[in-house]
Amino acid sequence: MTTETKIKPPAWFWIVSVLALLWNLAGAMAYIGQAYMSDEVRAAMTEAERNLYETQPAWVTAAFAIAVWGGTIACIFLLLRKKWAKPLFVISLLGLLGQMSYNFFMSDTFEVYGPNAMIMPIMILVIAIALIVFSNKAIAKKWIS
């Protein structure tokens, strides 16, 4: 039986981990808002927006769910100092890439919302990759095991 010694992480580890959890919870709320969108909200959309929403394949919604819930659970594992955070962040990134591949290459998202609609997905991608790098560093420094 092997035992690994955990080293006490610095204060910024906890700050980053809590901020990452809040970030992923915001994504989870966005998912819930989209998955359970009311008829009133749908009626307030433009025809192009409603068409974009209604023609989105189920696998894209599933990829969105995997991205946000995987990231949220990964952040909880970070806070629990468990290295399961890293593979969950990778799974979350894969879900994100699936969702983004549809939005960027298989739908009319940017025709409907314009080129500025690329900013948030790219920012989300950068943060997802940064969280994998962060979890790698935490494992290497033995802050999580």
CSV table of C-alpha atoms in Angstrom, one decimal:
chain,number,residue,atom,x,y,z
A,1,MET,CA,0.0,0.0,0.0
A,2,THR,CA,1.4,3.4,-1.0
A,3,THR,CA,0.7,6.6,0.8
A,4,GLU,CA,1.2,9.9,-0.7
A,5,THR,CA,1.9,12.9,1.5
A,6,LYS,CA,-0.2,16.0,0.7
A,7,ILE,CA,1.5,19.3,0.9
A,8,LYS,CA,-0.5,22.2,2.2
A,9,PRO,CA,-1.5,24.3,-0.8
A,10,PRO,CA,-1.0,28.1,-0.8
A,11,ALA,CA,-3.9,30.4,-0.3
A,12,TRP,CA,-4.1,31.2,-4.0
A,13,PHE,CA,-4.9,27.6,-4.7
A,14,TRP,CA,-8.1,27.9,-2.6
A,15,ILE,CA,-9.0,31.2,-4.3
A,16,VAL,CA,-8.5,29.8,-7.8
A,17,SER,CA,-10.4,26.7,-6.8
A,18,VAL,CA,-13.4,28.6,-5.4
A,19,LEU,CA,-13.5,31.0,-8.4
A,20,ALA,CA,-13.4,28.0,-10.7
A,21,LEU,CA,-16.3,26.4,-8.9
A,22,LEU,CA,-18.3,29.6,-9.1
A,23,TRP,CA,-17.4,29.9,-12.8
A,24,ASN,CA,-18.6,26.3,-13.5
A,25,LEU,CA,-21.7,26.8,-11.4
A,26,ALA,CA,-22.5,29.8,-13.6
A,27,GLY,CA,-22.2,27.5,-16.6
A,28,ALA,CA,-24.4,24.9,-14.9
A,29,MET,CA,-27.1,27.7,-14.4
A,30,ALA,CA,-26.8,28.6,-18.1
A,31,TYR,CA,-27.3,24.9,-19.0
A,32,ILE,CA,-30.4,24.7,-16.7
A,33,GLY,CA,-31.7,27.9,-18.2
A,34,GLN,CA,-31.3,26.5,-21.7
A,35,ALA,CA,-32.5,23.0,-21.0
A,36,TYR,CA,-35.6,24.1,-19.2
A,37,MET,CA,-36.4,27.3,-21.2
A,38,SER,CA,-39.9,28.4,-20.7
A,39,ASP,CA,-42.3,29.1,-23.6
A,40,GLU,CA,-42.4,32.8,-22.6
A,41,VAL,CA,-38.6,33.1,-23.0
A,42,ARG,CA,-38.7,31.2,-26.3
A,43,ALA,CA,-41.5,33.5,-27.5
A,44,ALA,CA,-39.4,36.6,-26.7
A,45,MET,CA,-36.6,35.3,-29.1
A,46,THR,CA,-36.3,36.4,-32.6
A,47,GLU,CA,-37.3,33.8,-35.2
A,48,ALA,CA,-33.7,33.2,-36.1
A,49,GLU,CA,-32.7,32.6,-32.5
A,50,ARG,CA,-35.7,30.3,-31.8
A,51,ASN,CA,-34.9,28.3,-35.0
A,52,LEU,CA,-31.3,28.0,-33.8
A,53,TYR,CA,-32.4,26.8,-30.4
A,54,GLU,CA,-35.1,24.4,-31.7
A,55,THR,CA,-32.9,22.7,-34.4
A,56,GLN,CA,-30.0,22.1,-32.0
A,57,PRO,CA,-29.3,18.3,-31.9
A,58,ALA,CA,-29.7,16.5,-28.6
A,59,TRP,CA,-26.0,15.5,-28.6
A,60,VAL,CA,-25.1,19.2,-28.4
A,61,THR,CA,-27.2,19.6,-25.3
A,62,ALA,CA,-25.6,16.5,-23.9
A,63,ALA,CA,-22.1,17.9,-24.7
A,64,PHE,CA,-23.1,21.1,-22.9
A,65,ALA,CA,-24.2,19.1,-19.9
A,66,ILE,CA,-21.0,17.1,-19.8
A,67,ALA,CA,-18.9,20.3,-20.0
A,68,VAL,CA,-20.6,22.1,-17.2
A,69,TRP,CA,-21.3,19.3,-14.8
A,70,GLY,CA,-17.9,17.7,-15.4
A,71,GLY,CA,-16.3,21.0,-14.7
A,72,THR,CA,-18.4,21.6,-11.6
A,73,ILE,CA,-17.6,18.2,-10.1
A,74,ALA,CA,-13.9,18.6,-11.0
A,75,CYS,CA,-13.9,21.8,-9.0
A,76,ILE,CA,-15.4,20.1,-6.0
A,77,PHE,CA,-12.7,17.4,-6.3
A,78,LEU,CA,-10.1,20.3,-6.4
A,79,LEU,CA,-11.5,21.6,-3.2
A,80,LEU,CA,-11.5,18.1,-1.7
A,81,ARG,CA,-7.8,17.9,-2.8
A,82,LYS,CA,-8.4,14.8,-5.0
A,83,LYS,CA,-6.6,14.3,-8.2
A,84,TRP,CA,-9.8,13.0,-9.9
A,85,ALA,CA,-10.2,16.7,-10.7
A,86,LYS,CA,-7.8,16.4,-13.7
A,87,PRO,CA,-9.6,13.6,-15.6
A,88,LEU,CA,-12.9,15.4,-14.9
A,89,PHE,CA,-11.6,18.6,-16.3
A,90,VAL,CA,-10.4,16.7,-19.4
A,91,ILE,CA,-13.9,15.2,-19.8
A,92,SER,CA,-15.4,18.6,-19.4
A,93,LEU,CA,-13.1,20.0,-22.1
A,94,LEU,CA,-14.2,17.2,-24.4
A,95,GLY,CA,-17.8,18.1,-23.9
A,96,LEU,CA,-17.0,21.7,-24.5
A,97,LEU,CA,-15.1,20.9,-27.7
A,98,GLY,CA,-18.1,18.9,-28.9
A,99,GLN,CA,-20.5,21.7,-28.2
A,100,MET,CA,-18.2,24.3,-29.7
A,101,SER,CA,-17.6,22.2,-32.9
A,102,TYR,CA,-21.3,22.3,-33.5
A,103,ASN,CA,-21.7,26.0,-32.7
A,104,PHE,CA,-18.6,27.1,-34.8
A,105,PHE,CA,-18.9,24.7,-37.8
A,106,MET,CA,-22.3,23.1,-38.1
A,107,SER,CA,-24.8,25.8,-37.2
A,108,ASP,CA,-25.7,29.4,-38.0
A,109,THR,CA,-24.8,30.7,-34.6
A,110,PHE,CA,-22.5,33.5,-35.9
A,111,GLU,CA,-24.9,34.5,-38.6
A,112,VAL,CA,-27.6,34.9,-36.0
A,113,TYR,CA,-25.6,36.5,-33.2
A,114,GLY,CA,-22.7,38.1,-35.1
A,115,PRO,CA,-18.9,37.6,-34.8
A,116,ASN,CA,-18.9,38.9,-31.2
A,117,ALA,CA,-20.6,35.7,-30.2
A,118,MET,CA,-17.1,34.0,-30.6
A,119,ILE,CA,-15.7,35.9,-27.6
A,120,MET,CA,-17.4,34.0,-24.8
A,121,PRO,CA,-16.8,30.5,-26.2
A,122,ILE,CA,-13.1,31.2,-26.8
A,123,MET,CA,-12.8,32.6,-23.2
A,124,ILE,CA,-14.5,29.5,-21.9
A,125,LEU,CA,-12.1,27.3,-23.9
A,126,VAL,CA,-9.1,29.2,-22.5
A,127,ILE,CA,-10.4,28.8,-18.9
A,128,ALA,CA,-11.1,25.1,-19.4
A,129,ILE,CA,-7.5,24.5,-20.6
A,130,ALA,CA,-6.1,26.6,-17.8
A,131,LEU,CA,-8.0,24.5,-15.2
A,132,ILE,CA,-6.4,21.3,-16.6
A,133,VAL,CA,-3.0,23.0,-16.4
A,134,PHE,CA,-3.8,24.1,-12.9
A,135,SER,CA,-4.9,20.6,-11.8
A,136,ASN,CA,-1.6,19.2,-13.3
A,137,LYS,CA,0.4,21.7,-11.3
A,138,ALA,CA,-1.6,20.8,-8.1
A,139,ILE,CA,-0.8,17.2,-8.7
A,140,ALA,CA,2.9,17.8,-9.4
A,141,LYS,CA,3.2,20.0,-6.3
A,142,LYS,CA,1.3,17.3,-4.3
A,143,TRP,CA,-1.4,19.8,-3.3
A,144,ILE,CA,-3.9,17.1,-4.4
A,145,SER,CA,-3.6,13.4,-4.5
